[in-house]
mmCIF file of C-alpha atoms in Angstrom:
data_model
loop_
_atom_site.group_PDB
_atom_site.id
_atom_site.type_symbol
_atom_site.label_atom_id
_atom_site.label_comp_id
_atom_site.label_asym_id
_atom_site.label_seq_id
_atom_site.Cartn_x
_atom_site.Cartn_y
_atom_site.Cartn_z
ATOM 1 C CA MET O 1 -102.222 135.682 -75.468
ATOM 2 C CA ARG O 2 -100.256 136.170 -72.233
ATOM 3 C CA VAL O 3 -101.138 139.126 -70.001
ATOM 4 C CA ALA O 4 -99.495 140.317 -66.789
ATOM 5 C CA LEU O 5 -101.572 142.457 -64.431
ATOM 6 C CA ALA O 6 -99.888 144.724 -61.862
ATOM 7 C CA GLY O 7 -102.353 146.016 -59.306
ATOM 8 C CA GLY O 8 -101.973 145.049 -55.680
ATOM 9 C CA GLY O 9 -102.304 146.290 -52.143
ATOM 10 C CA THR O 10 -105.918 147.408 -51.895
ATOM 11 C CA ALA O 11 -109.288 146.449 -53.334
ATOM 12 C CA GLY O 12 -109.258 149.643 -55.394
ATOM 13 C CA HIS O 13 -106.277 148.327 -57.348
ATOM 14 C CA ILE O 14 -107.028 144.607 -57.287
ATOM 15 C CA GLU O 15 -110.720 144.455 -58.189
ATOM 16 C CA PRO O 16 -110.402 146.394 -61.482
ATOM 17 C CA ALA O 17 -107.453 144.179 -62.438
ATOM 18 C CA LEU O 18 -109.455 141.019 -61.757
ATOM 19 C CA SER O 19 -112.477 142.393 -63.610
ATOM 20 C CA LEU O 20 -110.231 143.024 -66.611
ATOM 21 C CA ALA O 21 -108.897 139.462 -66.295
ATOM 22 C CA ASP O 22 -112.450 138.121 -66.377
ATOM 23 C CA ALA O 23 -113.235 140.197 -69.478
ATOM 24 C CA LEU O 24 -110.091 139.005 -71.261
ATOM 25 C CA ARG O 25 -111.077 135.401 -70.565
ATOM 26 C CA ARG O 26 -114.609 136.027 -71.872
ATOM 27 C CA ILE O 27 -113.148 137.272 -75.150
ATOM 28 C CA ASP O 28 -110.537 134.501 -75.350
ATOM 29 C CA PRO O 29 -110.762 131.667 -72.789
ATOM 30 C CA ASN O 30 -107.195 130.655 -73.657
ATOM 31 C CA THR O 31 -105.717 133.924 -72.406
ATOM 32 C CA GLU O 32 -102.942 133.261 -69.882
ATOM 33 C CA ILE O 33 -103.024 135.694 -66.974
ATOM 34 C CA LEU O 34 -100.528 136.345 -64.187
ATOM 35 C CA CYS O 35 -101.236 138.866 -61.428
ATOM 36 C CA LEU O 36 -98.263 140.552 -59.785
ATOM 37 C CA GLY O 37 -98.634 141.334 -56.096
ATOM 38 C CA THR O 38 -96.946 141.411 -52.707
ATOM 39 C CA GLU O 39 -97.315 139.303 -49.588
ATOM 40 C CA ARG O 40 -98.785 142.219 -47.637
ATOM 41 C CA GLY O 41 -101.782 143.064 -49.839
ATOM 42 C CA LEU O 42 -105.317 141.792 -50.230
ATOM 43 C CA GLU O 43 -104.264 140.118 -53.477
ATOM 44 C CA THR O 44 -102.962 137.100 -51.532
ATOM 45 C CA ARG O 45 -106.610 136.280 -50.781
ATOM 46 C CA LEU O 46 -108.539 137.849 -53.661
ATOM 47 C CA VAL O 47 -106.472 136.648 -56.627
ATOM 48 C CA PRO O 48 -106.451 132.892 -55.828
ATOM 49 C CA MET O 49 -110.117 133.114 -54.794
ATOM 50 C CA ARG O 50 -110.940 134.318 -58.315
ATOM 51 C CA GLY O 51 -108.906 131.505 -59.884
ATOM 52 C CA TYR O 52 -105.872 133.429 -61.139
ATOM 53 C CA GLU O 53 -102.156 132.875 -60.592
ATOM 54 C CA LEU O 54 -100.335 135.277 -58.287
ATOM 55 C CA GLY O 55 -96.670 136.132 -58.750
ATOM 56 C CA LEU O 56 -95.176 137.746 -55.641
ATOM 57 C CA ILE O 57 -92.626 140.551 -55.668
ATOM 58 C CA PRO O 58 -91.185 142.562 -52.753
ATOM 59 C CA ALA O 59 -93.199 145.631 -51.726
ATOM 60 C CA VAL O 60 -91.381 148.938 -52.209
ATOM 61 C CA PRO O 61 -93.251 151.731 -50.390
ATOM 62 C CA LEU O 62 -91.984 155.128 -51.472
ATOM 63 C CA PRO O 63 -91.734 157.908 -48.860
ATOM 64 C CA ARG O 64 -94.121 160.799 -49.382
ATOM 65 C CA LYS O 65 -91.380 163.357 -48.655
ATOM 66 C CA LEU O 66 -87.602 163.687 -48.822
ATOM 67 C CA THR O 67 -86.520 161.600 -45.841
ATOM 68 C CA PRO O 68 -83.584 159.276 -45.020
ATOM 69 C CA GLN O 69 -85.878 156.396 -46.020
ATOM 70 C CA LEU O 70 -85.279 157.391 -49.642
ATOM 71 C CA LEU O 71 -81.751 156.006 -49.349
ATOM 72 C CA SER O 72 -83.112 152.470 -49.049
ATOM 73 C CA VAL O 73 -85.418 152.721 -52.051
ATOM 74 C CA PRO O 74 -82.961 151.995 -54.911
ATOM 75 C CA GLY O 75 -81.829 148.697 -53.406
ATOM 76 C CA LYS O 76 -85.362 147.558 -52.608
ATOM 77 C CA LEU O 77 -86.601 148.627 -56.036
ATOM 78 C CA ALA O 78 -83.822 146.680 -57.733
ATOM 79 C CA GLY O 79 -84.940 143.499 -55.984
ATOM 80 C CA ALA O 80 -88.584 144.092 -56.879
ATOM 81 C CA LEU O 81 -87.690 144.907 -60.480
ATOM 82 C CA SER O 82 -85.690 141.672 -60.755
ATOM 83 C CA ALA O 83 -88.573 139.627 -59.352
ATOM 84 C CA ALA O 84 -91.075 141.291 -61.667
ATOM 85 C CA GLY O 85 -88.790 140.624 -64.621
ATOM 86 C CA ASP O 86 -88.505 136.962 -63.700
ATOM 87 C CA HIS O 87 -92.302 136.651 -63.692
ATOM 88 C CA LEU O 88 -92.606 138.404 -67.061
ATOM 89 C CA ASP O 89 -89.955 136.102 -68.535
ATOM 90 C CA ARG O 90 -91.628 132.988 -67.182
ATOM 91 C CA LEU O 91 -95.003 134.080 -68.559
ATOM 92 C CA GLN O 92 -93.436 135.335 -71.813
ATOM 93 C CA ALA O 93 -95.811 138.244 -71.454
ATOM 94 C CA ASP O 94 -97.276 139.904 -74.533
ATOM 95 C CA VAL O 95 -98.413 142.951 -72.511
ATOM 96 C CA ILE O 96 -98.506 144.256 -68.948
ATOM 97 C CA VAL O 97 -101.416 146.258 -67.560
ATOM 98 C CA GLY O 98 -100.786 148.326 -64.446
ATOM 99 C CA PHE O 99 -103.375 149.762 -62.053
ATOM 100 C CA GLY O 100 -101.080 151.555 -59.611
ATOM 101 C CA GLY O 101 -99.850 150.663 -56.142
ATOM 102 C CA TYR O 102 -96.615 149.124 -54.925
ATOM 103 C CA VAL O 103 -96.316 146.509 -57.669
ATOM 104 C CA ALA O 104 -96.911 148.762 -60.663
ATOM 105 C CA THR O 105 -93.594 150.624 -60.683
ATOM 106 C CA PRO O 106 -91.323 147.527 -60.824
ATOM 107 C CA GLY O 107 -93.774 145.977 -63.289
ATOM 108 C CA TYR O 108 -93.562 148.961 -65.632
ATOM 109 C CA LEU O 109 -89.764 149.201 -65.424
ATOM 110 C CA ALA O 110 -89.237 145.470 -65.923
ATOM 111 C CA ALA O 111 -91.556 145.528 -68.942
ATOM 112 C CA ARG O 112 -89.758 148.490 -70.473
ATOM 113 C CA ARG O 113 -86.395 146.694 -70.205
ATOM 114 C CA ARG O 114 -87.892 143.741 -72.087
ATOM 115 C CA ARG O 115 -89.811 145.871 -74.595
ATOM 116 C CA VAL O 116 -93.074 144.382 -73.377
ATOM 117 C CA PRO O 117 -95.931 146.768 -74.272
ATOM 118 C CA ILE O 118 -97.333 148.685 -71.299
ATOM 119 C CA VAL O 119 -100.953 149.664 -70.631
ATOM 120 C CA VAL O 120 -101.815 151.944 -67.706
ATOM 121 C CA HIS O 121 -105.199 152.294 -66.014
ATOM 122 C CA GLU O 122 -105.620 155.107 -63.472
ATOM 123 C CA ALA O 123 -108.845 154.976 -61.451
ATOM 124 C CA ASN O 124 -108.516 158.206 -59.502
ATOM 125 C CA PRO O 125 -108.841 161.863 -60.508
ATOM 126 C CA LEU O 126 -105.402 162.541 -58.991
ATOM 127 C CA PRO O 127 -102.964 160.016 -60.501
ATOM 128 C CA GLY O 128 -100.576 158.209 -58.192
ATOM 129 C CA LEU O 129 -96.810 158.279 -58.556
ATOM 130 C CA ALA O 130 -96.567 154.795 -60.069
ATOM 131 C CA ASN O 131 -99.063 155.503 -62.830
ATOM 132 C CA ARG O 132 -97.585 158.908 -63.600
ATOM 133 C CA LEU O 133 -94.312 157.092 -64.220
ATOM 134 C CA GLY O 134 -96.079 154.454 -66.306
ATOM 135 C CA ALA O 135 -97.770 157.136 -68.402
ATOM 136 C CA ARG O 136 -94.332 158.442 -69.364
ATOM 137 C CA LEU O 137 -93.408 155.030 -70.742
ATOM 138 C CA THR O 138 -96.425 154.345 -72.963
ATOM 139 C CA PRO O 139 -99.131 156.101 -74.964
ATOM 140 C CA HIS O 140 -101.693 153.475 -73.885
ATOM 141 C CA VAL O 141 -103.183 155.173 -70.837
ATOM 142 C CA PHE O 142 -106.814 154.866 -69.713
ATOM 143 C CA THR O 143 -108.687 156.500 -66.859
ATOM 144 C CA GLY O 144 -111.616 155.666 -64.625
ATOM 145 C CA HIS O 145 -112.547 159.295 -63.935
ATOM 146 C CA PRO O 146 -113.560 161.732 -66.693
ATOM 147 C CA HIS O 147 -111.390 164.554 -65.318
ATOM 148 C CA THR O 148 -108.163 162.695 -64.555
ATOM 149 C CA GLN O 149 -105.128 164.691 -65.656
ATOM 150 C CA ILE O 150 -102.523 162.205 -66.839
ATOM 151 C CA ARG O 151 -100.341 162.010 -69.909
ATOM 152 C CA ASN O 152 -102.122 160.361 -72.897
ATOM 153 C CA GLY O 153 -105.156 159.569 -70.709
ATOM 154 C CA ARG O 154 -108.456 158.441 -72.272
ATOM 155 C CA PHE O 155 -111.579 157.925 -70.180
ATOM 156 C CA VAL O 156 -113.093 154.426 -70.264
ATOM 157 C CA GLY O 157 -114.394 154.011 -66.706
ATOM 158 C CA ILE O 158 -113.374 151.432 -64.119
ATOM 159 C CA PRO O 159 -113.609 147.704 -64.934
ATOM 160 C CA LEU O 160 -116.222 146.142 -62.646
ATOM 161 C CA ARG O 161 -117.303 142.594 -61.841
ATOM 162 C CA GLN O 162 -120.095 141.164 -63.989
ATOM 163 C CA GLN O 163 -121.907 140.453 -60.735
ATOM 164 C CA ILE O 164 -122.262 144.245 -60.453
ATOM 165 C CA THR O 165 -122.616 145.293 -64.091
ATOM 166 C CA THR O 166 -125.428 142.825 -64.801
ATOM 167 C CA LEU O 167 -127.376 143.614 -61.623
ATOM 168 C CA ASP O 168 -131.029 144.589 -61.969
ATOM 169 C CA ARG O 169 -131.696 146.216 -58.598
ATOM 170 C CA LEU O 170 -135.452 146.475 -59.047
ATOM 171 C CA ALA O 171 -135.876 142.860 -60.067
ATOM 172 C CA MET O 172 -133.656 141.599 -57.236
ATOM 173 C CA GLY O 173 -134.853 143.947 -54.490
ATOM 174 C CA ASP O 174 -137.260 141.697 -52.582
ATOM 175 C CA LYS O 175 -134.987 138.655 -52.858
ATOM 176 C CA ALA O 176 -132.018 140.685 -51.635
ATOM 177 C CA ARG O 177 -133.875 142.024 -48.625
ATOM 178 C CA THR O 178 -134.975 138.535 -47.657
ATOM 179 C CA TYR O 179 -131.362 137.373 -48.046
ATOM 180 C CA PHE O 180 -130.270 139.843 -45.338
ATOM 181 C CA GLY O 181 -133.318 139.446 -43.084
ATOM 182 C CA LEU O 182 -134.842 142.797 -44.039
ATOM 183 C CA ARG O 183 -138.454 143.717 -44.669
ATOM 184 C CA PRO O 184 -139.667 144.324 -48.251
ATOM 185 C CA ASP O 185 -141.883 147.309 -47.344
ATOM 186 C CA LEU O 186 -139.500 149.777 -45.649
ATOM 187 C CA PRO O 187 -136.997 152.330 -46.975
ATOM 188 C CA THR O 188 -133.564 150.757 -46.687
ATOM 189 C CA LEU O 189 -130.183 152.313 -45.964
ATOM 190 C CA LEU O 190 -126.974 150.427 -46.750
ATOM 191 C CA ILE O 191 -123.984 151.584 -44.688
ATOM 192 C CA PHE O 192 -120.417 150.536 -45.446
ATOM 193 C CA GLY O 193 -116.963 152.033 -45.213
ATOM 194 C CA GLY O 194 -114.704 150.196 -47.604
ATOM 195 C CA SER O 195 -113.042 146.844 -47.039
ATOM 196 C CA GLN O 196 -112.194 147.540 -43.370
ATOM 197 C CA GLY O 197 -115.101 149.739 -42.297
ATOM 198 C CA ALA O 198 -115.089 153.423 -41.317
ATOM 199 C CA GLN O 199 -115.000 154.406 -37.644
ATOM 200 C CA ARG O 200 -116.785 157.768 -37.914
ATOM 201 C CA ILE O 201 -119.565 156.349 -40.059
ATOM 202 C CA ASN O 202 -119.968 153.311 -37.815
ATOM 203 C CA GLU O 203 -120.136 155.274 -34.568
ATOM 204 C CA THR O 204 -122.622 157.814 -35.937
ATOM 205 C CA ALA O 205 -124.875 155.190 -37.477
ATOM 206 C CA PHE O 206 -125.080 153.223 -34.239
ATOM 207 C CA ALA O 207 -125.826 156.430 -32.335
ATOM 208 C CA ALA O 208 -128.705 157.117 -34.758
ATOM 209 C CA ARG O 209 -130.384 153.722 -34.315
ATOM 210 C CA ASN O 210 -133.363 155.175 -32.466
ATOM 211 C CA ALA O 211 -133.865 157.815 -35.148
ATOM 212 C CA PHE O 212 -133.912 155.161 -37.864
ATOM 213 C CA ARG O 213 -136.446 153.171 -35.859
ATOM 214 C CA ASP O 214 -138.645 156.182 -35.178
ATOM 215 C CA HIS O 215 -138.852 157.053 -38.887
ATOM 216 C CA GLY O 216 -139.339 153.474 -40.106
ATOM 217 C CA VAL O 217 -135.972 153.217 -41.894
ATOM 218 C CA GLN O 218 -134.306 149.792 -41.859
ATOM 219 C CA VAL O 219 -130.531 149.476 -42.025
ATOM 220 C CA LEU O 220 -128.016 147.004 -43.424
ATOM 221 C CA HIS O 221 -124.733 148.037 -41.805
ATOM 222 C CA VAL O 222 -121.425 146.502 -42.954
ATOM 223 C CA VAL O 223 -119.147 147.429 -40.065
ATOM 224 C CA GLY O 224 -115.903 145.863 -41.331
ATOM 225 C CA PRO O 225 -114.192 142.640 -40.209
ATOM 226 C CA LYS O 226 -112.030 144.478 -37.663
ATOM 227 C CA ASN O 227 -115.121 145.716 -35.835
ATOM 228 C CA ALA O 228 -117.213 142.565 -35.421
ATOM 229 C CA ASP O 229 -116.778 138.798 -35.529
ATOM 230 C CA GLU O 230 -120.332 137.805 -36.463
ATOM 231 C CA PRO O 231 -123.620 139.376 -37.608
ATOM 232 C CA GLN O 232 -125.828 141.181 -35.072
ATOM 233 C CA ASP O 233 -129.587 141.644 -35.290
ATOM 234 C CA LEU O 234 -130.275 144.998 -33.616
ATOM 235 C CA THR O 235 -133.915 145.163 -34.685
ATOM 236 C CA GLN O 236 -136.131 147.421 -32.557
ATOM 237 C CA ASP O 237 -139.944 147.460 -32.597
ATOM 238 C CA GLY O 238 -140.031 145.492 -35.819
ATOM 239 C CA ILE O 239 -137.693 147.867 -37.709
ATOM 240 C CA PRO O 240 -134.641 145.820 -38.798
ATOM 241 C CA TYR O 241 -131.100 146.997 -38.115
ATOM 242 C CA VAL O 242 -128.736 144.262 -39.321
ATOM 243 C CA ALA O 243 -125.003 144.698 -38.634
ATOM 244 C CA VAL O 244 -122.566 142.346 -40.346
ATOM 245 C CA PRO O 245 -118.739 142.202 -40.375
ATOM 246 C CA TYR O 246 -118.516 141.970 -44.167
ATOM 247 C CA VAL O 247 -120.548 141.101 -47.253
ATOM 248 C CA ASP O 248 -119.316 138.743 -49.963
ATOM 249 C CA ARG O 249 -122.311 139.565 -52.181
ATOM 250 C CA MET O 250 -122.201 143.339 -52.592
ATOM 251 C CA ASP O 251 -124.545 142.991 -55.549
ATOM 252 C CA MET O 252 -127.214 141.714 -53.142
ATOM 253 C CA ALA O 253 -126.467 144.541 -50.709
ATOM 254 C CA TYR O 254 -126.881 147.102 -53.493
ATOM 255 C CA ALA O 255 -130.116 145.472 -54.618
ATOM 256 C CA ALA O 256 -131.523 145.574 -51.082
ATOM 257 C CA ALA O 257 -130.836 149.290 -50.630
ATOM 258 C CA ASP O 258 -132.529 152.549 -51.589
ATOM 259 C CA VAL O 259 -129.540 154.708 -50.603
ATOM 260 C CA ALA O 260 -125.957 153.941 -49.550
ATOM 261 C CA MET O 261 -124.054 155.864 -46.870
ATOM 262 C CA CYS O 262 -120.395 155.238 -47.590
ATOM 263 C CA ARG O 263 -116.923 156.488 -48.373
ATOM 264 C CA SER O 264 -116.283 157.687 -51.912
ATOM 265 C CA GLY O 265 -113.354 155.685 -53.198
ATOM 266 C CA ALA O 266 -113.112 155.402 -56.963
ATOM 267 C CA LEU O 267 -114.362 151.815 -57.033
ATOM 268 C CA THR O 268 -117.306 152.566 -54.751
ATOM 269 C CA CYS O 269 -118.424 155.502 -56.900
ATOM 270 C CA ALA O 270 -118.104 153.400 -60.045
ATOM 271 C CA GLU O 271 -120.148 150.544 -58.587
ATOM 272 C CA LEU O 272 -122.926 152.745 -57.196
ATOM 273 C CA THR O 273 -123.402 154.572 -60.486
ATOM 274 C CA ALA O 274 -123.244 151.318 -62.468
ATOM 275 C CA VAL O 275 -126.181 149.940 -60.473
ATOM 276 C CA GLY O 276 -127.995 153.272 -60.106
ATOM 277 C CA LEU O 277 -127.828 153.469 -56.299
ATOM 278 C CA PRO O 278 -127.749 156.999 -54.801
ATOM 279 C CA GLY O 279 -124.859 157.650 -52.451
ATOM 280 C CA ALA O 280 -124.647 159.707 -49.280
ATOM 281 C CA PHE O 281 -120.889 160.119 -49.624
ATOM 282 C CA VAL O 282 -118.591 160.731 -46.654
ATOM 283 C CA PRO O 283 -115.140 161.216 -48.222
ATOM 284 C CA LEU O 284 -112.160 159.954 -46.284
ATOM 285 C CA ALA O 285 -110.297 163.074 -45.235
ATOM 286 C CA ILE O 286 -106.750 162.103 -46.245
ATOM 287 C CA GLY O 287 -104.311 162.924 -49.015
ATOM 288 C CA ASN O 288 -105.253 165.657 -51.460
ATOM 289 C CA GLY O 289 -109.007 165.246 -51.239
ATOM 290 C CA GLU O 290 -109.129 162.434 -53.791
ATOM 291 C CA GLN O 291 -112.300 160.874 -52.413
ATOM 292 C CA ALA O 292 -114.229 164.144 -52.580
ATOM 293 C CA LEU O 293 -113.126 164.521 -56.209
ATOM 294 C CA ASN O 294 -114.405 161.006 -56.941
ATOM 295 C CA ALA O 295 -117.894 161.858 -55.724
ATOM 296 C CA GLU O 296 -118.199 165.397 -57.094
ATOM 297 C CA PRO O 297 -119.394 164.474 -60.619
ATOM 298 C CA VAL O 298 -122.032 162.118 -59.183
ATOM 299 C CA VAL O 299 -123.311 164.733 -56.735
ATOM 300 C CA GLN O 300 -123.317 167.465 -59.376
ATOM 301 C CA ALA O 301 -125.372 165.211 -61.666
ATOM 302 C CA GLY O 302 -127.945 164.692 -58.915
ATOM 303 C CA GLY O 303 -127.014 161.090 -58.143
ATOM 304 C CA GLY O 304 -125.928 161.615 -54.559
ATOM 305 C CA LEU O 305 -125.081 164.018 -51.785
ATOM 306 C CA MET O 306 -121.848 164.625 -49.917
ATOM 307 C CA VAL O 307 -120.961 165.533 -46.336
ATOM 308 C CA ASN O 308 -117.586 166.139 -44.727
ATOM 309 C CA ASN O 309 -116.376 163.416 -42.390
ATOM 310 C CA ALA O 310 -116.273 165.904 -39.499
ATOM 311 C CA ASP O 311 -119.907 166.913 -40.141
ATOM 312 C CA VAL O 312 -121.381 163.413 -39.965
ATOM 313 C CA SER O 313 -123.632 163.383 -36.924
ATOM 314 C CA VAL O 314 -126.951 162.125 -35.640
ATOM 315 C CA GLU O 315 -128.323 165.583 -36.404
ATOM 316 C CA TRP O 316 -127.191 165.320 -40.030
ATOM 317 C CA ILE O 317 -128.768 161.879 -40.316
ATOM 318 C CA THR O 318 -132.093 163.053 -38.887
ATOM 319 C CA GLY O 319 -132.126 166.360 -40.734
ATOM 320 C CA THR O 320 -130.780 165.317 -44.150
ATOM 321 C CA LEU O 321 -130.417 161.590 -44.704
ATOM 322 C CA ILE O 322 -133.658 160.264 -43.235
ATOM 323 C CA PRO O 323 -135.798 162.860 -45.093
ATOM 324 C CA LEU O 324 -134.147 161.665 -48.322
ATOM 325 C CA LEU O 325 -134.825 158.004 -47.566
ATOM 326 C CA THR O 326 -138.496 158.675 -46.824
ATOM 327 C CA ASP O 327 -139.037 160.726 -49.993
ATOM 328 C CA THR O 328 -139.717 158.058 -52.640
ATOM 329 C CA ASP O 329 -139.887 160.460 -55.590
ATOM 330 C CA ARG O 330 -136.540 162.010 -54.699
ATOM 331 C CA VAL O 331 -134.890 158.605 -54.277
ATOM 332 C CA VAL O 332 -136.164 157.521 -57.715
ATOM 333 C CA ALA O 333 -134.879 160.727 -59.345
ATOM 334 C CA MET O 334 -131.462 160.328 -57.727
ATOM 335 C CA SER O 335 -131.308 156.679 -58.770
ATOM 336 C CA GLU O 336 -131.927 157.638 -62.384
ATOM 337 C CA ALA O 337 -129.296 160.390 -62.199
ATOM 338 C CA ALA O 338 -126.731 158.008 -60.694
ATOM 339 C CA ALA O 339 -127.417 155.408 -63.387
ATOM 340 C CA ARG O 340 -126.823 157.983 -66.136
ATOM 341 C CA MET O 341 -123.306 158.478 -64.731
ATOM 342 C CA GLY O 342 -122.519 154.755 -64.654
ATOM 343 C CA ARG O 343 -120.251 152.808 -67.004
ATOM 344 C CA ARG O 344 -121.081 149.104 -67.211
ATOM 345 C CA ASP O 345 -118.866 148.228 -70.171
ATOM 346 C CA ALA O 346 -115.452 149.506 -69.043
ATOM 347 C CA ASP O 347 -114.150 145.967 -68.514
ATOM 348 C CA MET O 348 -114.830 144.893 -72.087
ATOM 349 C CA GLU O 349 -113.667 148.177 -73.613
ATOM 350 C CA LEU O 350 -110.361 148.039 -71.756
ATOM 351 C CA ALA O 351 -109.967 144.322 -72.556
ATOM 352 C CA ARG O 352 -110.335 145.003 -76.282
ATOM 353 C CA GLU O 353 -107.734 147.771 -76.076
ATOM 354 C CA VAL O 354 -105.293 145.548 -74.170
ATOM 355 C CA MET O 355 -105.656 142.780 -76.744
ATOM 356 C CA ALA O 356 -105.092 145.243 -79.559
ATOM 357 C CA VAL O 357 -101.904 146.505 -77.906
ATOM 358 C CA ALA O 358 -100.668 142.944 -77.343
ATOM 359 C CA ARG O 359 -101.313 142.050 -81.000
ATOM 360 C CA GLY O 360 -99.524 145.159 -82.205
ATOM 361 C CA ASP O 361 -102.689 146.724 -83.595
ATOM 362 C CA ARG O 362 -101.938 149.816 -81.505
ATOM 363 C CA PRO O 363 -98.302 150.385 -82.492
ATOM 364 C CA ALA O 364 -96.449 152.696 -80.153
ATOM 365 C CA PRO O 365 -93.470 154.898 -81.006
ATOM 366 C CA GLU O 366 -90.550 154.935 -78.632
ATOM 367 C CA VAL O 367 -91.684 156.920 -75.613
ATOM 368 C CA PRO O 368 -88.850 158.711 -73.811
ATOM 369 C CA VAL O 369 -89.085 159.379 -70.092
ATOM 370 C CA ALA O 370 -90.305 162.965 -69.871
ATOM 371 C CA GLU O 371 -88.813 165.679 -67.725
ATOM 372 C CA ASP O 372 -90.337 166.045 -64.261
ATOM 373 C CA ASP O 373 -93.581 167.972 -64.581
ATOM 374 C CA GLY O 374 -93.681 169.019 -60.961
ATOM 375 C CA ASP O 375 -96.634 166.882 -59.926
ATOM 376 C CA ASP O 376 -94.923 164.717 -57.316
ATOM 377 C CA ALA O 377 -97.135 166.157 -54.593
ATOM 378 C CA TYR O 378 -99.620 163.503 -55.645
ATOM 379 C CA TYR O 379 -98.310 160.288 -54.214
ATOM 380 C CA ASP O 380 -99.734 156.803 -54.587
ATOM 381 C CA ASP O 381 -99.152 155.188 -51.215
ATOM 382 C CA GLY O 382 -101.398 152.192 -51.771
ATOM 383 C CA LYS O 383 -104.389 153.696 -49.997
ATOM 384 C CA ASP O 384 -107.705 151.992 -50.511
ATOM 385 C CA ALA O 385 -109.405 153.501 -53.548
ATOM 386 C CA ARG O 386 -112.665 152.022 -52.401
#
């Protein structure tokens, strides 16, 4: 079986695609996989690192509004569509699976011209432009959020790495804390802000270092590679505060923590609930409030709390977050609530559906392109879903 995956630009698009690739290979090790991407995205590093082939196509960013830039889109899209088609022909693809972002649109259109079956996975509650187009070309549409409104959508969750889905946080806790130079006997806060860090979260956390020390809360702070070159040990009075540029082993970071203070991208919310780690969510205040929508079901179920980016302060940390971290019973209850929201099998469920589509076991009638449904306010500009 030969499968093309179109999901590039950000970790929120790439990681689910690679997790699906891993699941396909577990079912059938002979599955041939080609990932479509651009030279400007994280896929140039992540895809080869995971052992998969990357086929590059030109990036075609679409303007959010009606601007003169729209005049250049048809020509750029034609070049990207041609490149995507060449990759599909070379692979002799049996199916293409798109996850949104710059590469999905030319992938979908090239597949339609060749009558290659299309599968769409939309991770966010507000679908992006590329996946709304894809959903008009196929009935095989799956979502990572239970309330996503997209044509033919069926909720399966977000495919996650086995490193995450097989994690036993309780069993790995002491080992994970030792791995990061933390103590085994203190409440532990994990702070991260997506693949590049989050300025507001970083600044507030550093400003609250004395409060963490005074209340006996240790911190593992992933500041982002743009904000530090090497790890820093900021321990005070025996209370660890470890700041690192990035973490390759997020499973170990999750295992070390009692609570995570983080953004609420779709992938982050999926990973935290899969491992049963409560989140103190600070949604990125951009777009149409997508990140707040990602976290809402988790918070409503009791698996986390949410604060506006503008309201994150030392006072909020001392008055809300630290009391949570030092209340063991509450942390346990929130962990259990988060775990009940998690989906650990989305990778295998989506892989089985993709294989069924490729084999023709999910026959699809001809799907005409529907009339515009007026939802173009929701634009997929390649932002980090993490």
